Coordinates of C-alpha atoms and ligand atoms in Angstrom, one line a residue:
X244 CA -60.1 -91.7 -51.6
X245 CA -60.0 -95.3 -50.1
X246 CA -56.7 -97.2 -50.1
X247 CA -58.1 -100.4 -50.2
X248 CA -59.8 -99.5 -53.4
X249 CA -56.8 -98.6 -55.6
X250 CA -53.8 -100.1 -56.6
X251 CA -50.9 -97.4 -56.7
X252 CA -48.7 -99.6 -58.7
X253 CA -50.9 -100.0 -61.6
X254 CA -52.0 -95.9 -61.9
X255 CA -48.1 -95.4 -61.9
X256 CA -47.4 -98.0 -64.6
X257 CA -50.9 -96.6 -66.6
X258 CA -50.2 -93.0 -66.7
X259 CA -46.4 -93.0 -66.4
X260 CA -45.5 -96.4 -67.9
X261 CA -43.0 -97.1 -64.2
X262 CA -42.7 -99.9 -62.4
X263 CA -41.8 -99.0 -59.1
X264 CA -42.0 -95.9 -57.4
X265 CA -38.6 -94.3 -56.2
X266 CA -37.8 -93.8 -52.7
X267 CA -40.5 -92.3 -51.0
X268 CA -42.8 -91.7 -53.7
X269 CA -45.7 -94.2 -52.7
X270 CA -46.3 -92.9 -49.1
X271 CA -46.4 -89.4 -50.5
X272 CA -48.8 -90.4 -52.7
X273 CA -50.6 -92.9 -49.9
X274 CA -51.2 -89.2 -48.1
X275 CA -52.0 -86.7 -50.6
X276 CA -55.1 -89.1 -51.9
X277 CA -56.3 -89.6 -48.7
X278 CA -56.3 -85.8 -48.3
X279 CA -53.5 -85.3 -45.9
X280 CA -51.1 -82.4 -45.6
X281 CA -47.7 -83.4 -46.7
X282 CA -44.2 -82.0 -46.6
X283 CA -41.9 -83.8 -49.2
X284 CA -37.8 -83.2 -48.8
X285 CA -36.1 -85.0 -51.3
X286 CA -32.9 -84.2 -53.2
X287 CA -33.0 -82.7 -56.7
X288 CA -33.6 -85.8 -58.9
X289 CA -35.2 -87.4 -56.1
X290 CA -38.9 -87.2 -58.3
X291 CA -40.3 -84.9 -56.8
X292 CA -43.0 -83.9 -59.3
X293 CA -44.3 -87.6 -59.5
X294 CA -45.4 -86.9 -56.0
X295 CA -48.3 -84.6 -56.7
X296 CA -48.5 -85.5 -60.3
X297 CA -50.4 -88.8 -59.8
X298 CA -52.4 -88.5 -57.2
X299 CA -53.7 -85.4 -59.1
X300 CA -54.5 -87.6 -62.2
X301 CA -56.6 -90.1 -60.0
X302 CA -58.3 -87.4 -58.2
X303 CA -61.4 -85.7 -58.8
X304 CA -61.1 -81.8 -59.5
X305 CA -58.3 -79.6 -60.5
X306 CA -54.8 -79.9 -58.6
X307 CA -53.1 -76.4 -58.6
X308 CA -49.1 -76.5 -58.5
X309 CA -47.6 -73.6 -57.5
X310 CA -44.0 -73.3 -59.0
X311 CA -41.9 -70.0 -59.3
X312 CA -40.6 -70.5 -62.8
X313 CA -42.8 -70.4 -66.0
X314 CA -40.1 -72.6 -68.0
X315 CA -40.5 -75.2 -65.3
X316 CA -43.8 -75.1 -65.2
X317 CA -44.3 -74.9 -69.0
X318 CA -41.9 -78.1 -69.6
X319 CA -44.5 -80.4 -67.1
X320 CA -47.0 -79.3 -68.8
X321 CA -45.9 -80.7 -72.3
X322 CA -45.1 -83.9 -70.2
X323 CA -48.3 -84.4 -69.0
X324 CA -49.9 -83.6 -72.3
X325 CA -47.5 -86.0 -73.5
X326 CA -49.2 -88.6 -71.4
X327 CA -52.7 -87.6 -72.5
X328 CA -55.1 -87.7 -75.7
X329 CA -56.7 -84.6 -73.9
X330 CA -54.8 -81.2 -74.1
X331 CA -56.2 -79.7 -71.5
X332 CA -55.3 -82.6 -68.9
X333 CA -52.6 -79.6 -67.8
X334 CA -52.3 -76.0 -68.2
X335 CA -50.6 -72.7 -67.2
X336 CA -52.6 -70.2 -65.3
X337 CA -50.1 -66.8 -66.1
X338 CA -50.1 -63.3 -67.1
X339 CA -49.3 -64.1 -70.7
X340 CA -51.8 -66.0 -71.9
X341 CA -54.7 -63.9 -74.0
X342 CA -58.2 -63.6 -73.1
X343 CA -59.4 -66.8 -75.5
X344 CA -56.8 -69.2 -73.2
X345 CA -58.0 -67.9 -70.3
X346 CA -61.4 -68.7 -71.0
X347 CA -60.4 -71.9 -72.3
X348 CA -58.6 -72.8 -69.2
X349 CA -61.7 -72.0 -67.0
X350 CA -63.8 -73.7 -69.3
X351 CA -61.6 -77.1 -68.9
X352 CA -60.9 -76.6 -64.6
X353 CA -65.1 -76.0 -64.7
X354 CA -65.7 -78.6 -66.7
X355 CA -63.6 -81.1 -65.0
X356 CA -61.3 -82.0 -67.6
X357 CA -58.0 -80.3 -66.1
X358 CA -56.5 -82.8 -63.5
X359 CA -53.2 -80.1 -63.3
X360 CA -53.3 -76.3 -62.9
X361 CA -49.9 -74.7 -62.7
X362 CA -49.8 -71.3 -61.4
X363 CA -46.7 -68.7 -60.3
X364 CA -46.8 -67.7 -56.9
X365 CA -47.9 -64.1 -58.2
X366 CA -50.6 -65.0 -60.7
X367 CA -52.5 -66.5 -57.7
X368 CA -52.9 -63.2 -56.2
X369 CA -54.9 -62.0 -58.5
X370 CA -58.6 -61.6 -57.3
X371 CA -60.0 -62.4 -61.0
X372 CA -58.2 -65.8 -60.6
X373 CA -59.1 -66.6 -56.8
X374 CA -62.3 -65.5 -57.6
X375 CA -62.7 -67.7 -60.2
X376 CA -60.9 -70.8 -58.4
X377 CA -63.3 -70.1 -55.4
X378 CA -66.1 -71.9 -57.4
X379 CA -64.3 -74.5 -58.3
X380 CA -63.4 -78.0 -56.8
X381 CA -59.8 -78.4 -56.0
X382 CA -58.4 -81.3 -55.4
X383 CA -55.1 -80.2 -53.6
X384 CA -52.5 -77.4 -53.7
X385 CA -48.8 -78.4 -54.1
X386 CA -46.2 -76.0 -53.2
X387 CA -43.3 -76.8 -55.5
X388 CA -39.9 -75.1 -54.4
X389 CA -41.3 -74.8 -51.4
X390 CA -37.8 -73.4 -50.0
X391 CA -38.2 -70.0 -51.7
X392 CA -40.8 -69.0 -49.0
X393 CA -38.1 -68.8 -46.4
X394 CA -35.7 -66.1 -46.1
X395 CA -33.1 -68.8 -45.4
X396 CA -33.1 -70.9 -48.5
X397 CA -31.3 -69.9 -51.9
X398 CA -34.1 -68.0 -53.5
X399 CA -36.1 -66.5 -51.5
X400 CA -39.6 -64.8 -53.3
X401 CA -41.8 -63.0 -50.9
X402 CA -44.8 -63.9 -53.0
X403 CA -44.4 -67.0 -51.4
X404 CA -45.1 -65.7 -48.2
X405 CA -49.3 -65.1 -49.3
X406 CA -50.2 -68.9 -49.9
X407 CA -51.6 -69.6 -46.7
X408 CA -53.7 -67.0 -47.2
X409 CA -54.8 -67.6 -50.9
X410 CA -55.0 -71.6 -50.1
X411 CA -57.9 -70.7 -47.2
X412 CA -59.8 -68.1 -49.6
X413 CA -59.9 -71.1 -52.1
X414 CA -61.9 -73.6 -49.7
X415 CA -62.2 -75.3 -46.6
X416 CA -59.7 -78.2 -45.7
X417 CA -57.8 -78.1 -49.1
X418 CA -55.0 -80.3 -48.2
X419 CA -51.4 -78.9 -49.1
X420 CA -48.6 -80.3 -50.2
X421 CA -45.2 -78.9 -50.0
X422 CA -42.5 -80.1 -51.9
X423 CA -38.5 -78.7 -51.7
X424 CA -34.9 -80.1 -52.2
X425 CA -33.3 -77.7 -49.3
X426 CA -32.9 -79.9 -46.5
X427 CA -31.8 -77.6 -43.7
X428 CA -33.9 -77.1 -40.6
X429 CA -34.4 -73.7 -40.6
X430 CA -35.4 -74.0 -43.9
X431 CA -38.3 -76.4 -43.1
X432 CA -38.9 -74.8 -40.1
X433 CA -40.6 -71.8 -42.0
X434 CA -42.4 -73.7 -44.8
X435 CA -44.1 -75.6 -42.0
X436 CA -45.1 -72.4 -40.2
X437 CA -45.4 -70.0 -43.3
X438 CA -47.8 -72.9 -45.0
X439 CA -49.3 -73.6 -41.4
X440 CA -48.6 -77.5 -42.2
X441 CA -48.0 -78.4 -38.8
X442 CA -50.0 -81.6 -39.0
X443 CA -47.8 -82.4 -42.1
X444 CA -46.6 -85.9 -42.3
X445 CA -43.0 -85.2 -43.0
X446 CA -41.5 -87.1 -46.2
X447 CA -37.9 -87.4 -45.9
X448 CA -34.8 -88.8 -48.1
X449 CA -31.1 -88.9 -47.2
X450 CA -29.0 -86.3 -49.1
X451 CA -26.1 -88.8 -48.7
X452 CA -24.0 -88.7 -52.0
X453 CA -22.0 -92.1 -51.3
X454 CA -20.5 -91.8 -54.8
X455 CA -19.2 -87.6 -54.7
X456 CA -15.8 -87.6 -53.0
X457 CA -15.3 -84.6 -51.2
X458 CA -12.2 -82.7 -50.8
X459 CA -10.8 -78.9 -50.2
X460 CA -8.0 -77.1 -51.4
X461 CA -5.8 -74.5 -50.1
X462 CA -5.8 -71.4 -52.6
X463 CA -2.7 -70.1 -53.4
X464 CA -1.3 -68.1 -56.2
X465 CA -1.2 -71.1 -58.3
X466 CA -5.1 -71.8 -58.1
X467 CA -4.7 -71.9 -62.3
X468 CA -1.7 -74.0 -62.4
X469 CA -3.4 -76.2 -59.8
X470 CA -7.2 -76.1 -61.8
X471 CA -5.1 -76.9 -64.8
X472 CA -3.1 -79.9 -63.5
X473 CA -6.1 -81.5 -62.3
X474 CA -8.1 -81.4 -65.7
X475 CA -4.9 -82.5 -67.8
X476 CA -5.3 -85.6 -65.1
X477 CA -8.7 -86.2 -65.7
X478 CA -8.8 -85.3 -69.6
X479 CA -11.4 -86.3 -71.7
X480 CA -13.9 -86.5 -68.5
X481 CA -16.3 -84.5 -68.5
X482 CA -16.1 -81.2 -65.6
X483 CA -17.4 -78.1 -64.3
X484 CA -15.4 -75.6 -62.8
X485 CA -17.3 -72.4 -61.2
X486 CA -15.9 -69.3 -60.3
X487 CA -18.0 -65.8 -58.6
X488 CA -16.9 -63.6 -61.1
X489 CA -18.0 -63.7 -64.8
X490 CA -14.5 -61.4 -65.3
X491 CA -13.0 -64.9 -63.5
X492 CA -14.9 -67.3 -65.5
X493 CA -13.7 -65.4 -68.8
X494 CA -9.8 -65.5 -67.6
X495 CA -9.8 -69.1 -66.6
X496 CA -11.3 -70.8 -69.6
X497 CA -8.9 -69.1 -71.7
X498 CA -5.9 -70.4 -69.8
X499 CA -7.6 -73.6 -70.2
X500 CA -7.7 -73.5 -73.9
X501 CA -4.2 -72.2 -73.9
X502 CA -3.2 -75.2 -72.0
X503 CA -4.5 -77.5 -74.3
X504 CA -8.1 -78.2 -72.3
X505 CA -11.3 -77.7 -74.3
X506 CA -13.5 -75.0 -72.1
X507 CA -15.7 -72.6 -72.7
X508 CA -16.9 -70.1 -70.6
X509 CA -20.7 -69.5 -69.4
X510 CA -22.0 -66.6 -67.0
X511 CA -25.3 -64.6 -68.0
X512 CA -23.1 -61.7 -69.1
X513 CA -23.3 -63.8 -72.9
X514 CA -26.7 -63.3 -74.9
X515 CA -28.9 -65.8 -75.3
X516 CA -27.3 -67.4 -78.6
X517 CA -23.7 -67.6 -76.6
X518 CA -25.4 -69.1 -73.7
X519 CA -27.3 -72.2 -75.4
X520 CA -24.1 -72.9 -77.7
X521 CA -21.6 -73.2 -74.6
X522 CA -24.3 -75.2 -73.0
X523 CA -24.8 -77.6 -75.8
X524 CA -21.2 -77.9 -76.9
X525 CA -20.9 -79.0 -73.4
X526 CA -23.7 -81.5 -73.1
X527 CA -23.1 -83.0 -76.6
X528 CA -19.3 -83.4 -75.5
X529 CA -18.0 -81.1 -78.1
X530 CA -15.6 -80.0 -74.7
X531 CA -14.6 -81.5 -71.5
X532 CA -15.3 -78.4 -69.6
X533 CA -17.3 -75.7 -69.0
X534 CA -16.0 -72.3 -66.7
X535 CA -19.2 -70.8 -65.2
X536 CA -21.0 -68.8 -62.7
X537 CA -23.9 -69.9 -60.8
X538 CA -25.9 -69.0 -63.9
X539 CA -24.7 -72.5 -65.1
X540 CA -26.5 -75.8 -63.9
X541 CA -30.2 -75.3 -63.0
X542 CA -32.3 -77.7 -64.8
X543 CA -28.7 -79.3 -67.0
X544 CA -29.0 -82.8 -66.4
X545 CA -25.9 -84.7 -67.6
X546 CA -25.4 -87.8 -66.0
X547 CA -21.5 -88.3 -66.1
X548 CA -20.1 -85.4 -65.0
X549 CA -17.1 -86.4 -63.5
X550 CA -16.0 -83.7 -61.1
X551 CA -17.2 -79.7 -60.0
X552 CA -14.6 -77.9 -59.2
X553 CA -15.0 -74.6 -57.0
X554 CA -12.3 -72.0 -58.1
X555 CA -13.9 -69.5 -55.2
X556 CA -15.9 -71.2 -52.2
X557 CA -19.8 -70.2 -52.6
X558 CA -22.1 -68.4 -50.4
X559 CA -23.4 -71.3 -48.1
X560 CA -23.5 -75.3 -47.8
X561 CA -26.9 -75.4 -49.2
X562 CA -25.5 -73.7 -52.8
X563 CA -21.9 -76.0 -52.2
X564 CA -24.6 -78.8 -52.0
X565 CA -26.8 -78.1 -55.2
X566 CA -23.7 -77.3 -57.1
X567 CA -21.6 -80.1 -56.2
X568 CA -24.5 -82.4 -56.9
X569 CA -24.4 -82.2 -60.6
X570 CA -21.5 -84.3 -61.0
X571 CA -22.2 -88.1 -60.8
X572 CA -25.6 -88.2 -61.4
X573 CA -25.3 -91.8 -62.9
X574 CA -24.1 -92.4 -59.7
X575 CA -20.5 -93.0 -61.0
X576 CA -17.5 -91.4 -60.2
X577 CA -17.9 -87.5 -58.8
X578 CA -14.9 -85.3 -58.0
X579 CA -15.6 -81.8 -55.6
X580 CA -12.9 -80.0 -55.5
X581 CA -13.2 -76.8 -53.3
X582 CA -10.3 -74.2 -53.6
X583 CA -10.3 -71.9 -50.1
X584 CA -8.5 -69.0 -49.2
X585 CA -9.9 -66.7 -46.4
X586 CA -9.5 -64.0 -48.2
X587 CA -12.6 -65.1 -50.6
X588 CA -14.6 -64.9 -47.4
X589 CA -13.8 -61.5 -46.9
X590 CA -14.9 -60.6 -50.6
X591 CA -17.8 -62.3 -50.1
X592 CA -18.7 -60.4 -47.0
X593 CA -17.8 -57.2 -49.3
X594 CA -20.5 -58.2 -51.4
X595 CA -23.3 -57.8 -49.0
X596 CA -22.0 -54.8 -47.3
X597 CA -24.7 -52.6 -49.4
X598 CA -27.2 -55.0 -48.3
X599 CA -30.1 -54.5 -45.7
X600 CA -29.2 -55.6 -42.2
X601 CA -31.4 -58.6 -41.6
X602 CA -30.0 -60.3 -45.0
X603 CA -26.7 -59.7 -44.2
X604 CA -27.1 -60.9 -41.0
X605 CA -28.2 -64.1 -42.8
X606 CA -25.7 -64.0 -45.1
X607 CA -23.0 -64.1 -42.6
X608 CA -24.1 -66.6 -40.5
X609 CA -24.5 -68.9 -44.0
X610 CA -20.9 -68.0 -44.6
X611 CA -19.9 -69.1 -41.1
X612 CA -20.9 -72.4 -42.0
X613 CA -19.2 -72.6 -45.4
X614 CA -16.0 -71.3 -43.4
X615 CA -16.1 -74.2 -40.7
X616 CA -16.6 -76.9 -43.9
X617 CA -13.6 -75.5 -45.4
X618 CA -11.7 -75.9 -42.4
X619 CA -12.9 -78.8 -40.7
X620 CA -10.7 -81.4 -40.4
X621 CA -14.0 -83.9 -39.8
X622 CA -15.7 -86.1 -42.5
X623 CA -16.8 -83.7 -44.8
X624 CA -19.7 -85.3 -45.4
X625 CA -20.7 -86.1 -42.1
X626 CA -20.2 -82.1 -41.8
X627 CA -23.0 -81.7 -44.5
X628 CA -25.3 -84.1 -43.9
X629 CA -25.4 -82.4 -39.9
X630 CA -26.2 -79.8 -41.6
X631 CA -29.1 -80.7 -43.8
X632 CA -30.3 -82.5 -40.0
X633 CA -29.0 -85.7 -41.0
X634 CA -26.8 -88.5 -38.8
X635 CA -23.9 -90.1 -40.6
X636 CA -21.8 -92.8 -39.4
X637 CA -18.1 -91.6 -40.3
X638 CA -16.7 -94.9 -40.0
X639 CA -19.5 -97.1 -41.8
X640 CA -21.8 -94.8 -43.4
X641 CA -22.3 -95.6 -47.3
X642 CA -19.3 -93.2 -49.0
X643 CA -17.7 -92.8 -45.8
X644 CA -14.1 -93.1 -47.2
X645 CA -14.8 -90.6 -50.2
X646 CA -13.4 -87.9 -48.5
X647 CA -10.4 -86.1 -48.2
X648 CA -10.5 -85.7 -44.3
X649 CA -10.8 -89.6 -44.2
X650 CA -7.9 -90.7 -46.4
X651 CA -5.3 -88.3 -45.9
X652 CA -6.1 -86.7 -42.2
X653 CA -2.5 -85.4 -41.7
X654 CA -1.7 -84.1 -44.5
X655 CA -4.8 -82.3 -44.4
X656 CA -4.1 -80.4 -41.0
X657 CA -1.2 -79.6 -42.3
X658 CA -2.4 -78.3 -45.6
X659 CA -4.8 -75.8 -43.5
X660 CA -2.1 -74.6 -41.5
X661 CA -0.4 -73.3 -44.3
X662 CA -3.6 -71.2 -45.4
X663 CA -3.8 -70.2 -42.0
X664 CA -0.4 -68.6 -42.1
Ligands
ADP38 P1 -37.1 -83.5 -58.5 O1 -38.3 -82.6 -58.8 O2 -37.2 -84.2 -57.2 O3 -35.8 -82.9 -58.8 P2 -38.2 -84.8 -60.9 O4 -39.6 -84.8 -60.4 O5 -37.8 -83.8 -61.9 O6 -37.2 -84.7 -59.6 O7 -37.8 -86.3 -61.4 C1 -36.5 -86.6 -61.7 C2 -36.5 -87.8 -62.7 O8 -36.9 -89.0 -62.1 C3 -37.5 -87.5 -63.9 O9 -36.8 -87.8 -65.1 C4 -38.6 -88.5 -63.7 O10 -39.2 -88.9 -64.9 C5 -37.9 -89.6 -63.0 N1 -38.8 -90.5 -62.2 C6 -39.6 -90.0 -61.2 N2 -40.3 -91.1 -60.6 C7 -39.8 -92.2 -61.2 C8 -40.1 -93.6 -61.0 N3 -41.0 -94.0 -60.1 N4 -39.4 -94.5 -61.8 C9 -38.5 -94.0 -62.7 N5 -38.2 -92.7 -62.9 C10 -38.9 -91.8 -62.2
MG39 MG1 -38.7 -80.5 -59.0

């Protein structure tokens, strides 16, 4: 397509009713329509999906988004069809749909009418589809969670590793478009080679979190007492607290509610039934707090959660990152609390013992880096951001002062001694 012949602004305001893009979002799109490779980092939030989305609505031929989760994928669809007189403006391409929606499917991609194909990684394997596709014209193919192609990010999927291959079976020149919230430069490093997207223009927002104040912990016997007093201070405010074990998650929230706090617990140890009523009690405010595992937080969007507290220090930065980032999404007030005790390193370092040597290997070096956050006595977030690649002014960067390290430095030190003891 021609820039001078379209108007960004008013495609964004027509099929999304917007009136400005956010961050980046215009000179991803700028690219992708004049059919260049992209590589788009943002933060979760960041609108991400808007990226591809558009430019695949003003396009010619059938965009194909490749995304690893079906609920994901299922949920844009409705959006888009939400946007749309015409149904199939968007489907899914999976392994559950019956032989009459396949057909339909083809029929719309053939016939033009289908401006978005999502597909899972493993779907587009299958010859019947790439086959099929082969004939068809395709307008791009975005890479959506790009991250869980490389070893190093927080969900790695091998059937990430076959796009390249796929993408060149499909056509000549189809550009790509890779899109991912993990920031670290290993990370990119293999989408860019694994996707062969060296020529990529490189799209890239700061992972800054001026309003999340970040602060650590020593963990002593009193973690609970501790937990507790810090809720009863913030009462009423809304607060998750995540914990490794589900055994953990169970304990705490019940000292919670025998303190007085309203908590439930979460982990994916609860059925289904369990899991959506502590989540919505939580989201409609019915309680403050909510005691989880990991299994908590992907996809919740509640804008004023107040603070995240860590009862046991996860695996890496990048998962500290994504899990400390649900609180303040509204860009208010955000509390991370980290408790840390060495000896959670060493259970943690258990855990992957059974492991294969390569991942544990990985493993070890992510839990190096969690170690030296812990006990750096450095702005914490300058500490992260290095880590996601990123410079940060520790005396004058935006939300330089919201950090433990820079308000308190001595008693700090001396804090971490004490651990180290
Ligand atoms: P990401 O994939 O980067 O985590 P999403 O694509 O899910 O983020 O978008 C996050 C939110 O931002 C969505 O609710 C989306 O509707 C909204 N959004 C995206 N672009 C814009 C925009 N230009 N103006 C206003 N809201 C936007
Ligand atoms: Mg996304």
């Amino acid at each position: 397509m021609n820039l001078d012949e379209i108007d960004l602004g008013a495609s964004l305001k027509k099929y999304f009713g917007f009136s400005q893009f956010k961050g980046l979002q215009e000179g991803v799109i700028e690219n992708i329509v004049q059919g260049k490779n992209s590589f788009v980092i943002m933060p979760t939030g960041g609108g991400k999906s808007l990226c591809y989305q558009l430019p695949a609505l003003m396009q010619e031929g059938t965009a194909i988004v490749v995304s690893p989760l079906i609920a994901l994928m299922k949920n844009q669809v409705d959006a888009i069809r939400g946007i749309s007189s015409e149904i199939g403006i968007a489907h899914v391409l999976n392994s559950s749909l019956t032989k009459t929606e396949i057909k339909q499917v083809k029929k719309d991609v053939s016939d033009g009418v289908t401006k978005l194909l999502y597909v899972a990684p493993e779907s587009l394997t299958k010859e019947e589809y790439v086959d099929f596709l082969q004939g068809e014209k395709i307008s791009f193919v975005a890479v959506d969670e790009a991250h869980c192609i490389s070893e190093w990010g927080h969900d790695f999927r091998p059937e990430y590793r076959n796009l390249k291959s796929i993408v060149q079976r499909l056509g000549d020149g189809i550009p790509l478009i890779a899109l991912t919230a993990t920031a670290t430069p290993k990370v990119q490093e293999d989408i860019i080679k694994n996707l062969g997207i060296g020529d990529a223009k490189v799209f890239k927002a700061s992972f800054n979190r001026p309003n999340l104040y970040y602060e650590v912990r020593p963990k002593t016997q009193n973690v609970d007492a501790d937990i507790i007093r810090f809720v009863k201070q913030n009462s009423g405010k809304s607060g998750i607290i995540y914990c490794l074990s589900r055994k953990r998650v169970e304990e705490l929230a019940q000292v919670l509610q025998v303190n007085g706090v309203s908590a439930v617990p979460y982990h994916a140890g609860f059925d289904g039934k369990t899991r959506s009523k502590h989540q919505d009690m939580f989201l409609m405010e019915d309680v403050d707090v909510v005691v989880a595992t990991i299994a908590f937080g992907m996809g919740i969007d509640k804008p004023d959660v107040r603070f995240v507290i860590h009862h046991d220090i996860p695996k890496s930065i990048e998962s500290y990152y994504q899990e400390t980032g649900r609180a303040g999404r509204d860009g208010g007030e955000g509390h991370c609390l980290a408790f840390y005790s060495y000896k959670d390193i060493e259970k943690l370092e258990k855990f992957m013992s059974g492991k294969p040597v390569a991942e544990q290997e990985i493993g070890n070096a992510l839990l190096q880096e969690i170690v030296a956050y812990a006990e750096t006595s450095m702005s914490r977030r300058k500490f992260i951001l290095h880590y996601f690649g990123e410079e940060f002014d520790e005396v004058n960067g935006d939300g330089a002062e919201m950090d433990d390290n820079i308000r308190n430095p001595k008693e700090k030190q001396e804090a971490m001694d004490d651990v180290l003891k």
